[in-house]
Amino acid sequence: MTITGQNYIAGETSAEGIETFYSVDPRRKSRGEQAFYSATESEVARATEAALAAHQQMRSYSSTRIADLLDEIVTQIGALGDELLHIADSETGLGLPRLTGERDRSTGQIRAFAELLREGSYLRAIINSGPPTIRQMQFPVGPVAIFAASNFPFAFAVAGGDSASALAAGCPIVVKAHPGHPATSELFAQAITAAVAAQGFPAGAFSMLQGAGIDVGQWLVAREEIEAVGFTGSLRGGRAIFDAATARPRPIPVYAEMGSINPVVITQAALAARAETIAAGLVGSVTLGSGQFCTNPGLILLEDSAASQAFIAAVTEKMSAAPAGVLLNEAVAAGLESAVSQTTANPQIRLLTGGEASAGEAFCYRNTVLQTRAAAIRADQGLQTEHFGPVTLFVLCDDAEDLSATIKSLEGNLTSTLHAEADEAVAGLLSLLREKAGRVIWNDFPTGVAVVPAMQHGGPYPATTAPATTSVGTNAIYRFMRPIALQNVPDALLPAPLQDANPLGILRLVDGEYTDGMA
């Protein structure tokens, strides 16, 4: 497996441009040897044109055939061996144990989509015998642009959940690789390209474009062939892509997951019952992966009391004692330093520990605890800025009414959490938290997103641009499909899932009743 530094366009490598960039080892701040070529505008055009040509063929492919491609991708990723882990570790500093688990998660979610396709009910086939006879099912939207994330080089990158769900939907993909892990991205590109060829799919089913700046992404979103965008990253980046997509002569949907502060509410009864356990769990969640998770618990709300003050002191002590982890890259380190500086510039913010980069060769930031009052949060929306790193902000509320008012003032988030006792009257708090997030957590912590069908990884803006969708779990496939109703179309012209005989034997809704039999 040779790293070439080139772009992968419809089965071929390409390096037309003159702009190059390099990977950086975050532990040593040292530049890699291989130059990577940023894609040119003409290369972007070739990729999207090839994707559209592939769509003309793939839109008639059976679910089983697409599932075979997904299984082949898993096989090809396995063939990369542990070289994939070592290269990713050198580019991200995430460590081999974390990356080994993430590889399993990534291949597991691809397999889950393959199983979904073979079962078939995901097509949501509906038949009403009429008259008129109307039949509906889900169809792929067409070529999809995928933007890889920095913090999950496997699970949300070239072969990650966005790519897997779009391919599962039957859509060709053009992936914009993240410049933080270009060699890792190229290995995945080699695996998917090999899988596409092995399964006899059109080469345009997959392309991967490199680029360190914003030009490649802007060109990609502007291309008329692209029908939807999947993005995982920052609010600034996601909003720029969303604005570009909606400014097109023919706007397209953008499914952007843009981070979150993930508020956690802890009741006094919960503190009385298990303050030490909650403190240990909270510190573990905040510092997990050096805090570089979109589900990092960044805002902790409590009613002011002696117990709350003692809890904050305990968390601060544990955070101070925990070693600082390595950050992904220089951009993350600079962004974190800027965000914390912006927050601490507010005179209502107290810095309890941390608040600066760690000394040493690596990109590191000290574990940081901040504190303020609820009134300050409601007065300054900027205090709801995400700190992408090992940082959390405690918010002390005067009483239960102050707590509820503060929750109501929060922006949209991916998660919200309530630590409380089962016999407490907290239904009202739970209801408020539900309105602010896509996933509500009881007596647990938000880091760690289970890849299961029931998972909802999305939330109201600014957490995402499409709160009715998820980027984790098999329901993610519906971002890249759309329902089409066929009225009075002869049986012989219908796709197999809608034919009277139900040749695939899938579960369908026929005249109001679910059945896997004939219509």
Short mmCIF file of C-alpha atoms in Angstrom, two decimals:
data_model
loop_
_atom_site.label_atom_id
_atom_site.label_comp_id
_atom_site.label_asym_id
_atom_site.label_seq_id
_atom_site.Cartn_x
_atom_site.Cartn_y
_atom_site.Cartn_z
CA MET A 1 0.00 0.00 0.00
CA THR A 2 1.75 3.11 -1.26
CA ILE A 3 0.73 6.62 -0.29
CA THR A 4 0.87 8.76 -3.44
CA GLY A 5 -0.55 12.06 -2.22
CA GLN A 6 -2.92 12.12 -5.18
CA ASN A 7 -6.67 12.47 -5.54
CA TYR A 8 -8.81 9.44 -6.38
CA ILE A 9 -11.26 10.23 -9.16
CA ALA A 10 -13.52 7.49 -10.49
CA GLY A 11 -10.97 4.72 -10.13
CA GLU A 12 -7.91 6.72 -11.20
CA THR A 13 -5.33 8.77 -9.32
CA SER A 14 -4.86 12.39 -10.31
CA ALA A 15 -2.55 15.26 -9.37
CA GLU A 16 -3.18 18.11 -11.79
CA GLY A 17 -2.55 20.98 -9.39
CA ILE A 18 0.56 22.61 -8.00
CA GLU A 19 -0.71 23.36 -4.47
CA THR A 20 0.44 20.80 -1.92
CA PHE A 21 0.23 20.29 1.82
CA TYR A 22 1.60 17.82 4.38
CA SER A 23 0.30 15.86 7.32
CA VAL A 24 1.61 16.79 10.78
CA ASP A 25 2.32 14.49 13.72
CA PRO A 26 0.54 16.26 16.62
CA ARG A 27 2.78 14.66 19.25
CA ARG A 28 5.93 16.11 17.73
CA LYS A 29 4.57 18.91 15.54
CA SER A 30 6.67 17.37 12.79
CA ARG A 31 5.74 17.42 9.10
CA GLY A 32 5.31 14.19 7.15
CA GLU A 33 7.44 13.44 4.10
CA GLN A 34 4.66 12.91 1.56
CA ALA A 35 3.21 15.91 -0.23
CA PHE A 36 -0.53 15.80 -0.90
CA TYR A 37 -1.99 17.53 -3.94
CA SER A 38 -4.98 19.79 -3.48
CA ALA A 39 -7.60 19.05 -6.10
CA THR A 40 -8.14 21.57 -8.89
CA GLU A 41 -11.51 22.84 -10.03
CA SER A 42 -11.31 20.65 -13.12
CA GLU A 43 -10.61 17.58 -10.97
CA VAL A 44 -13.65 18.38 -8.85
CA ALA A 45 -15.72 18.63 -12.04
CA ARG A 46 -14.43 15.28 -13.28
CA ALA A 47 -15.37 13.64 -9.99
CA THR A 48 -18.92 15.00 -9.91
CA GLU A 49 -19.52 14.28 -13.59
CA ALA A 50 -18.37 10.71 -13.08
CA ALA A 51 -20.66 10.46 -10.05
CA LEU A 52 -23.65 11.56 -12.12
CA ALA A 53 -22.82 9.01 -14.80
CA ALA A 54 -22.59 6.34 -12.11
CA HIS A 55 -25.96 7.38 -10.71
CA GLN A 56 -27.60 6.71 -14.08
CA GLN A 57 -26.63 3.06 -13.62
CA MET A 58 -26.82 2.66 -9.84
CA ARG A 59 -30.35 4.02 -9.45
CA SER A 60 -31.66 0.72 -10.84
CA TYR A 61 -29.41 -1.52 -8.72
CA SER A 62 -31.07 -3.85 -6.24
CA SER A 63 -30.61 -3.46 -2.51
CA THR A 64 -28.77 -6.78 -2.45
CA ARG A 65 -26.23 -5.61 -5.00
CA ILE A 66 -25.54 -2.46 -3.01
CA ALA A 67 -25.23 -4.56 0.16
CA ASP A 68 -22.60 -6.66 -1.59
CA LEU A 69 -20.60 -3.51 -2.28
CA LEU A 70 -20.76 -2.53 1.39
CA ASP A 71 -19.55 -5.97 2.45
CA GLU A 72 -16.70 -5.71 -0.05
CA ILE A 73 -15.68 -2.34 1.40
CA VAL A 74 -15.42 -3.97 4.84
CA THR A 75 -13.25 -6.71 3.33
CA GLN A 76 -10.97 -4.20 1.64
CA ILE A 77 -10.63 -2.15 4.84
CA GLY A 78 -9.62 -5.33 6.63
CA ALA A 79 -6.98 -5.93 3.98
CA LEU A 80 -5.31 -2.65 4.93
CA GLY A 81 -4.22 -4.33 8.15
CA ASP A 82 -2.66 -2.52 11.08
CA GLU A 83 -0.79 -0.14 8.79
CA LEU A 84 -4.03 1.82 8.74
CA LEU A 85 -3.93 2.16 12.52
CA HIS A 86 -0.30 3.25 12.67
CA ILE A 87 -0.65 5.84 9.91
CA ALA A 88 -3.81 7.26 11.49
CA ASP A 89 -2.09 7.41 14.87
CA SER A 90 0.85 9.33 13.41
CA GLU A 91 -1.55 11.88 11.88
CA THR A 92 -4.00 12.30 14.79
CA GLY A 93 -2.27 11.21 18.01
CA LEU A 94 -5.44 9.37 19.02
CA GLY A 95 -3.61 6.20 20.07
CA LEU A 96 -3.84 2.63 18.83
CA PRO A 97 -6.47 1.42 21.36
CA ARG A 98 -8.87 4.21 20.41
CA LEU A 99 -8.25 3.73 16.70
CA THR A 100 -8.66 -0.04 16.92
CA GLY A 101 -12.08 0.46 18.50
CA GLU A 102 -13.00 3.09 15.96
CA ARG A 103 -12.06 0.78 13.10
CA ASP A 104 -14.41 -1.85 14.53
CA ARG A 105 -17.14 0.74 14.89
CA SER A 106 -16.65 1.90 11.31
CA THR A 107 -16.77 -1.55 9.76
CA GLY A 108 -19.64 -2.47 12.07
CA GLN A 109 -21.79 0.41 10.87
CA ILE A 110 -21.08 -0.47 7.23
CA ARG A 111 -22.18 -4.06 7.94
CA ALA A 112 -25.29 -2.76 9.68
CA PHE A 113 -26.30 -0.92 6.51
CA ALA A 114 -25.71 -4.06 4.45
CA GLU A 115 -28.02 -5.99 6.77
CA LEU A 116 -30.62 -3.23 6.53
CA LEU A 117 -30.56 -3.40 2.75
CA ARG A 118 -30.98 -7.16 2.63
CA GLU A 119 -33.93 -7.04 5.03
CA GLY A 120 -35.61 -4.53 2.74
CA SER A 121 -38.25 -2.77 4.82
CA TYR A 122 -36.08 0.39 4.90
CA LEU A 123 -37.57 1.16 1.46
CA ARG A 124 -40.85 2.01 3.23
CA ALA A 125 -42.91 0.48 0.43
CA ILE A 126 -46.55 1.57 0.64
CA ILE A 127 -49.36 0.39 -1.61
CA ASN A 128 -52.89 1.81 -1.77
CA SER A 129 -55.06 -0.16 -4.21
CA GLY A 130 -57.32 2.78 -4.88
CA PRO A 131 -58.65 3.77 -7.26
CA PRO A 132 -56.34 5.29 -8.17
CA THR A 133 -53.59 2.78 -7.33
CA ILE A 134 -50.73 4.63 -5.65
CA ARG A 135 -47.47 3.01 -4.65
CA GLN A 136 -44.63 4.74 -2.85
CA MET A 137 -41.05 3.86 -1.89
CA GLN A 138 -37.71 5.50 -1.21
CA PHE A 139 -35.27 6.22 -4.04
CA PRO A 140 -31.64 7.51 -3.98
CA VAL A 141 -31.30 11.28 -4.43
CA GLY A 142 -28.18 11.09 -6.62
CA PRO A 143 -24.51 12.10 -6.15
CA VAL A 144 -23.66 13.17 -2.60
CA ALA A 145 -20.74 15.31 -1.36
CA ILE A 146 -19.26 14.10 1.92
CA PHE A 147 -17.01 16.22 4.13
CA ALA A 148 -14.77 14.19 6.44
CA ALA A 149 -14.33 15.15 10.09
CA SER A 150 -11.04 15.74 11.88
CA ASN A 151 -11.79 14.01 15.17
CA PHE A 152 -13.00 10.65 13.82
CA PRO A 153 -10.58 9.66 11.03
CA PHE A 154 -12.44 6.36 10.58
CA ALA A 155 -16.03 6.70 11.83
CA PHE A 156 -16.81 10.11 10.29
CA ALA A 157 -14.34 10.32 7.44
CA VAL A 158 -13.77 8.77 4.02
CA ALA A 159 -15.37 5.42 4.94
CA GLY A 160 -17.40 6.75 7.87
CA GLY A 161 -21.08 6.90 8.63
CA ASP A 162 -21.96 9.64 6.14
CA SER A 163 -20.25 7.77 3.32
CA ALA A 164 -21.75 4.42 4.35
CA SER A 165 -25.29 5.78 4.60
CA ALA A 166 -25.08 7.55 1.24
CA LEU A 167 -23.70 4.47 -0.52
CA ALA A 168 -26.34 2.33 1.21
CA ALA A 169 -28.98 4.65 -0.19
CA GLY A 170 -27.58 3.88 -3.64
CA CYS A 171 -25.90 7.26 -4.10
CA PRO A 172 -22.43 7.78 -5.60
CA ILE A 173 -20.21 9.80 -3.28
CA VAL A 174 -17.48 12.40 -3.71
CA VAL A 175 -15.58 12.74 -0.45
CA LYS A 176 -13.62 15.83 0.55
CA ALA A 177 -10.89 14.34 2.76
CA HIS A 178 -9.87 16.17 5.91
CA PRO A 179 -6.39 17.73 5.66
CA GLY A 180 -5.63 16.61 9.21
CA HIS A 181 -5.28 12.97 8.15
CA PRO A 182 -4.63 12.84 4.39
CA ALA A 183 -2.62 9.60 4.35
CA THR A 184 -5.31 7.80 6.35
CA SER A 185 -7.86 9.16 3.90
CA GLU A 186 -5.88 7.85 0.95
CA LEU A 187 -5.73 4.35 2.42
CA PHE A 188 -9.51 4.34 2.76
CA ALA A 189 -9.81 5.67 -0.78
CA GLN A 190 -7.71 2.75 -2.01
CA ALA A 191 -9.97 0.31 -0.17
CA ILE A 192 -13.24 1.74 -1.49
CA THR A 193 -11.88 2.09 -5.02
CA ALA A 194 -10.86 -1.57 -4.95
CA ALA A 195 -14.29 -2.57 -3.63
CA VAL A 196 -16.08 -0.62 -6.37
CA ALA A 197 -14.01 -2.37 -9.03
CA ALA A 198 -14.37 -5.83 -7.45
CA GLN A 199 -18.15 -5.56 -7.40
CA GLY A 200 -18.41 -4.23 -10.95
CA PHE A 201 -19.85 -0.86 -9.97
CA PRO A 202 -19.26 2.15 -12.20
CA ALA A 203 -15.99 3.81 -11.21
CA GLY A 204 -17.75 7.11 -10.54
CA ALA A 205 -19.49 5.57 -7.54
CA PHE A 206 -16.59 6.86 -5.46
CA SER A 207 -14.09 9.70 -5.63
CA MET A 208 -11.91 11.29 -2.96
CA LEU A 209 -10.50 14.81 -3.18
CA GLN A 210 -7.70 16.26 -1.06
CA GLY A 211 -7.29 19.92 -0.15
CA ALA A 212 -5.98 22.02 2.72
CA GLY A 213 -8.02 25.15 2.02
CA ILE A 214 -11.67 25.93 1.43
CA ASP A 215 -11.60 26.07 -2.37
CA VAL A 216 -12.13 22.36 -3.01
CA GLY A 217 -15.16 22.22 -0.75
CA GLN A 218 -16.69 25.33 -2.27
CA TRP A 219 -16.23 24.01 -5.80
CA LEU A 220 -17.72 20.68 -4.79
CA VAL A 221 -20.87 22.11 -3.21
CA ALA A 222 -21.41 24.40 -6.20
CA ARG A 223 -21.36 21.57 -8.74
CA GLU A 224 -24.77 21.03 -10.33
CA GLU A 225 -24.35 17.24 -10.23
CA ILE A 226 -24.33 17.18 -6.41
CA GLU A 227 -27.77 16.57 -4.89
CA ALA A 228 -27.01 16.59 -1.14
CA VAL A 229 -24.18 17.21 1.32
CA GLY A 230 -23.12 15.35 4.45
CA PHE A 231 -20.86 17.31 6.82
CA THR A 232 -19.36 16.77 10.27
CA GLY A 233 -17.28 19.59 11.68
CA SER A 234 -17.44 23.09 13.09
CA LEU A 235 -20.32 25.55 13.16
CA ARG A 236 -18.31 27.97 11.02
CA GLY A 237 -17.52 25.36 8.38
CA GLY A 238 -20.97 23.82 8.35
CA ARG A 239 -22.73 27.15 8.08
CA ALA A 240 -20.47 28.20 5.18
CA ILE A 241 -21.33 25.01 3.30
CA PHE A 242 -25.02 25.38 4.10
CA ASP A 243 -25.03 28.98 2.84
CA ALA A 244 -23.22 27.96 -0.36
CA ALA A 245 -25.67 25.13 -1.01
CA THR A 246 -28.74 27.29 -0.49
CA ALA A 247 -27.27 30.06 -2.67
CA ARG A 248 -27.09 27.77 -5.70
CA PRO A 249 -29.58 28.42 -8.52
CA ARG A 250 -31.06 25.07 -7.47
CA PRO A 251 -30.51 24.74 -3.71
CA ILE A 252 -29.74 21.35 -2.22
CA PRO A 253 -30.05 20.00 1.33
CA VAL A 254 -27.07 20.05 3.67
CA TYR A 255 -26.97 17.60 6.56
CA ALA A 256 -24.40 19.28 8.76
CA GLU A 257 -23.50 18.22 12.28
CA MET A 258 -21.69 21.22 13.71
CA GLY A 259 -20.92 20.53 17.35
CA SER A 260 -22.62 21.18 20.65
CA ILE A 261 -22.08 22.20 24.29
CA ASN A 262 -24.32 19.36 25.55
CA PRO A 263 -25.81 20.79 28.77
CA VAL A 264 -25.83 18.61 31.88
CA VAL A 265 -28.23 19.32 34.76
CA ILE A 266 -27.44 17.83 38.17
CA THR A 267 -30.05 18.01 40.94
CA GLN A 268 -29.28 18.48 44.61
CA ALA A 269 -30.72 15.06 45.40
CA ALA A 270 -28.36 13.46 42.88
CA LEU A 271 -25.41 15.25 44.49
CA ALA A 272 -26.47 14.07 47.94
CA ALA A 273 -26.75 10.48 46.74
CA ARG A 274 -23.67 10.08 44.54
CA ALA A 275 -21.59 13.23 44.10
CA GLU A 276 -18.29 11.35 43.93
CA THR A 277 -19.52 8.96 41.26
CA ILE A 278 -20.94 11.79 39.15
CA ALA A 279 -17.72 13.81 39.50
CA ALA A 280 -15.57 10.90 38.34
CA GLY A 281 -17.87 10.19 35.41
CA LEU A 282 -18.01 13.84 34.42
CA VAL A 283 -14.24 14.27 34.41
CA GLY A 284 -13.86 11.07 32.39
CA SER A 285 -16.39 12.33 29.86
CA VAL A 286 -14.89 15.84 29.55
CA THR A 287 -11.34 14.55 29.08
CA LEU A 288 -12.16 11.55 26.87
CA GLY A 289 -10.27 11.89 23.61
CA SER A 290 -8.80 15.16 24.96
CA GLY A 291 -12.32 16.57 24.90
CA GLN A 292 -12.48 16.38 21.11
CA PHE A 293 -15.97 14.94 20.87
CA CYS A 294 -19.03 16.74 19.57
CA THR A 295 -20.83 15.25 22.60
CA ASN A 296 -18.38 16.62 25.16
CA PRO A 297 -20.32 17.85 28.26
CA GLY A 298 -19.35 21.50 28.07
CA LEU A 299 -22.02 23.15 30.25
CA ILE A 300 -22.96 21.94 33.76
CA LEU A 301 -25.97 23.52 35.45
CA LEU A 302 -26.64 23.26 39.20
CA GLU A 303 -28.60 25.16 41.82
CA ASP A 304 -26.18 27.04 44.07
CA SER A 305 -25.53 25.36 47.41
CA ALA A 306 -22.71 24.16 49.63
CA ALA A 307 -23.03 20.73 48.00
CA SER A 308 -22.71 22.27 44.53
CA GLN A 309 -19.66 24.28 45.54
CA ALA A 310 -18.04 21.15 46.98
CA PHE A 311 -18.86 19.24 43.80
CA ILE A 312 -17.27 21.90 41.61
CA ALA A 313 -14.17 21.87 43.82
CA ALA A 314 -13.94 18.08 43.51
CA VAL A 315 -14.28 18.17 39.74
CA THR A 316 -11.69 20.96 39.52
CA GLU A 317 -9.23 18.92 41.58
CA LYS A 318 -9.73 15.84 39.41
CA MET A 319 -9.40 17.87 36.21
CA SER A 320 -6.18 19.47 37.47
CA ALA A 321 -4.72 16.07 38.33
CA ALA A 322 -5.64 14.42 35.02
CA PRO A 323 -2.89 14.57 32.37
CA ALA A 324 -3.44 16.78 29.35
CA GLY A 325 -4.10 14.83 26.17
CA VAL A 326 -2.82 15.45 22.68
CA LEU A 327 -4.98 17.60 20.40
CA LEU A 328 -5.55 16.60 16.80
CA ASN A 329 -3.69 19.38 15.05
CA GLU A 330 -2.59 22.98 15.14
CA ALA A 331 -5.94 24.29 13.91
CA VAL A 332 -7.78 22.56 16.77
CA ALA A 333 -5.25 23.89 19.28
CA ALA A 334 -5.54 27.43 17.97
CA GLY A 335 -9.33 27.26 17.84
CA LEU A 336 -9.55 26.02 21.42
CA GLU A 337 -7.21 28.71 22.70
CA SER A 338 -9.26 31.37 20.90
CA ALA A 339 -12.58 30.05 22.22
CA VAL A 340 -11.39 29.88 25.83
CA SER A 341 -9.84 33.35 25.59
CA GLN A 342 -13.11 34.71 24.26
CA THR A 343 -15.02 33.14 27.14
CA THR A 344 -12.62 34.24 29.89
CA ALA A 345 -12.69 37.80 28.57
CA ASN A 346 -16.18 38.02 30.06
CA PRO A 347 -15.78 39.43 33.61
CA GLN A 348 -18.52 37.10 34.84
CA ILE A 349 -16.36 34.04 34.12
CA ARG A 350 -14.07 32.54 36.76
CA LEU A 351 -11.16 30.37 35.66
CA LEU A 352 -10.79 27.58 38.22
CA THR A 353 -8.03 25.59 36.54
CA GLY A 354 -6.30 25.33 33.18
CA GLY A 355 -7.00 27.91 30.53
CA GLU A 356 -3.74 27.62 28.62
CA ALA A 357 -1.69 25.36 26.38
CA SER A 358 0.51 22.76 28.06
CA ALA A 359 4.25 23.05 27.81
CA GLY A 360 5.99 20.53 25.58
CA GLU A 361 6.41 19.50 21.99
CA ALA A 362 2.86 18.22 21.38
CA PHE A 363 -0.33 20.14 20.64
CA CYS A 364 -1.83 20.04 24.13
CA TYR A 365 -4.19 22.14 26.24
CA ARG A 366 -4.56 21.93 30.00
CA ASN A 367 -7.77 20.48 31.35
CA THR A 368 -9.89 23.53 32.07
CA VAL A 369 -12.77 24.31 34.42
CA LEU A 370 -14.71 27.57 34.24
CA GLN A 371 -17.53 28.90 36.41
CA THR A 372 -20.22 31.56 36.10
CA ARG A 373 -23.77 32.47 37.16
CA ALA A 374 -26.93 31.67 35.25
CA ALA A 375 -27.67 35.33 34.64
CA ALA A 376 -24.39 35.66 32.73
CA ILE A 377 -25.31 32.80 30.38
CA ARG A 378 -28.67 34.36 29.62
CA ALA A 379 -27.09 37.77 29.05
CA ASP A 380 -24.30 36.67 26.72
CA GLN A 381 -25.09 34.11 24.04
CA GLY A 382 -21.37 33.94 23.26
CA LEU A 383 -20.90 31.94 26.45
CA GLN A 384 -22.62 29.07 24.67
CA THR A 385 -19.67 28.76 22.27
CA GLU A 386 -18.29 25.24 21.97
CA HIS A 387 -14.83 24.68 23.46
CA PHE A 388 -13.52 21.79 21.35
CA GLY A 389 -11.20 20.30 23.92
CA PRO A 390 -11.00 19.28 27.62
CA VAL A 391 -13.03 22.23 28.88
CA THR A 392 -16.27 22.52 30.84
CA LEU A 393 -18.21 25.49 32.25
CA PHE A 394 -20.18 25.31 35.50
CA VAL A 395 -23.29 27.48 35.73
CA LEU A 396 -24.68 28.19 39.18
CA CYS A 397 -28.41 28.96 39.34
CA ASP A 398 -30.14 30.80 42.18
CA ASP A 399 -33.02 28.33 42.46
CA ALA A 400 -35.22 25.95 40.47
CA GLU A 401 -36.90 28.81 38.62
CA ASP A 402 -33.55 30.29 37.63
CA LEU A 403 -32.44 26.85 36.42
CA SER A 404 -35.52 26.41 34.23
CA ALA A 405 -35.15 29.91 32.78
CA THR A 406 -31.54 29.19 31.89
CA ILE A 407 -32.38 25.91 30.15
CA LYS A 408 -35.02 27.74 28.12
CA SER A 409 -32.38 30.25 26.98
CA LEU A 410 -30.05 27.59 25.59
CA GLU A 411 -29.48 27.05 21.89
CA GLY A 412 -29.98 23.70 20.17
CA ASN A 413 -27.65 20.84 21.09
CA LEU A 414 -26.91 17.27 20.12
CA THR A 415 -27.53 16.04 23.66
CA SER A 416 -28.85 17.12 27.02
CA THR A 417 -28.40 15.22 30.28
CA LEU A 418 -30.21 15.04 33.61
CA HIS A 419 -28.68 13.53 36.72
CA ALA A 420 -31.50 13.05 39.22
CA GLU A 421 -33.06 10.50 41.55
CA ALA A 422 -35.95 8.35 40.38
CA ASP A 423 -38.33 9.67 43.05
CA GLU A 424 -37.76 13.35 42.20
CA ALA A 425 -40.41 15.43 40.46
CA VAL A 426 -38.26 16.26 37.43
CA ALA A 427 -40.66 15.63 34.54
CA GLY A 428 -40.70 19.37 33.84
CA LEU A 429 -36.90 19.56 33.66
CA LEU A 430 -36.78 16.52 31.39
CA SER A 431 -39.35 18.13 29.09
CA LEU A 432 -37.33 21.36 28.87
CA LEU A 433 -34.15 19.45 28.07
CA ARG A 434 -35.97 17.44 25.41
CA GLU A 435 -36.78 20.63 23.53
CA LYS A 436 -33.09 21.55 23.33
CA ALA A 437 -31.52 18.35 21.99
CA GLY A 438 -31.86 15.29 19.81
CA ARG A 439 -30.84 12.85 22.56
CA VAL A 440 -31.79 13.16 26.23
CA ILE A 441 -29.68 11.20 28.72
CA TRP A 442 -30.67 10.06 32.21
CA ASN A 443 -27.93 9.51 34.82
CA ASP A 444 -25.19 8.91 32.29
CA PHE A 445 -22.81 10.97 30.16
CA PRO A 446 -23.15 12.03 26.51
CA THR A 447 -19.79 10.85 25.14
CA GLY A 448 -20.07 7.47 23.49
CA VAL A 449 -22.67 7.33 20.71
CA ALA A 450 -24.11 3.84 20.22
CA VAL A 451 -24.41 2.83 16.56
CA VAL A 452 -27.91 1.35 16.84
CA PRO A 453 -31.17 1.94 14.93
CA ALA A 454 -32.73 3.95 17.78
CA MET A 455 -29.85 6.44 18.02
CA GLN A 456 -30.58 10.07 17.21
CA HIS A 457 -27.41 12.04 16.56
CA GLY A 458 -28.75 15.41 15.59
CA GLY A 459 -30.49 18.35 17.18
CA PRO A 460 -31.88 21.84 16.74
CA TYR A 461 -29.69 24.50 15.13
CA PRO A 462 -26.84 25.29 15.66
CA ALA A 463 -26.10 21.65 16.51
CA THR A 464 -27.25 20.65 13.03
CA THR A 465 -28.90 22.13 9.96
CA ALA A 466 -31.49 19.32 9.81
CA PRO A 467 -32.77 18.33 13.27
CA ALA A 468 -35.24 15.80 11.88
CA THR A 469 -32.36 13.59 10.68
CA THR A 470 -29.53 11.62 12.28
CA SER A 471 -25.94 10.99 11.20
CA VAL A 472 -25.57 7.86 13.37
CA GLY A 473 -27.58 4.65 13.11
CA THR A 474 -29.35 3.12 10.16
CA ASN A 475 -31.95 5.91 9.95
CA ALA A 476 -29.09 8.03 8.58
CA ILE A 477 -29.86 6.50 5.20
CA TYR A 478 -32.98 8.65 4.80
CA ARG A 479 -30.92 11.82 4.42
CA PHE A 480 -29.94 10.56 0.99
CA MET A 481 -33.24 9.11 -0.20
CA ARG A 482 -36.55 10.64 -1.15
CA PRO A 483 -40.06 9.19 -1.45
CA ILE A 484 -41.61 8.92 -4.91
CA ALA A 485 -45.24 7.92 -5.48
CA LEU A 486 -46.16 5.99 -8.63
CA GLN A 487 -49.81 6.27 -9.66
CA ASN A 488 -51.53 3.70 -11.89
CA VAL A 489 -48.18 2.45 -13.22
CA PRO A 490 -48.48 -1.09 -14.73
CA ASP A 491 -47.07 -3.85 -12.56
CA ALA A 492 -44.46 -4.85 -15.14
CA LEU A 493 -42.97 -1.33 -15.06
CA LEU A 494 -42.78 -1.09 -11.29
CA PRO A 495 -39.58 -1.62 -9.30
CA ALA A 496 -39.57 -5.02 -7.62
CA PRO A 497 -40.36 -3.70 -4.09
CA LEU A 498 -43.70 -2.34 -5.36
CA GLN A 499 -44.82 -5.19 -7.59
CA ASP A 500 -47.98 -7.04 -6.60
CA ALA A 501 -46.23 -10.38 -6.13
CA ASN A 502 -43.65 -8.86 -3.73
CA PRO A 503 -40.79 -10.87 -5.26
CA LEU A 504 -38.36 -9.63 -2.61
CA GLY A 505 -40.60 -10.75 0.25
CA ILE A 506 -40.14 -7.49 2.14
CA LEU A 507 -42.48 -5.98 4.71
CA ARG A 508 -44.83 -3.45 3.07
CA LEU A 509 -47.81 -1.34 4.12
CA VAL A 510 -50.63 -2.54 1.88
CA ASP A 511 -54.00 -0.81 2.28
CA GLY A 512 -53.20 0.09 5.86
CA GLU A 513 -51.85 -3.30 6.96
CA TYR A 514 -48.24 -4.42 7.22
CA THR A 515 -47.57 -7.63 5.34
CA ASP A 516 -44.75 -9.46 3.60
CA GLY A 517 -47.22 -11.12 1.26
CA MET A 518 -48.73 -10.18 -2.08
CA ALA A 519 -50.64 -6.98 -2.66
#
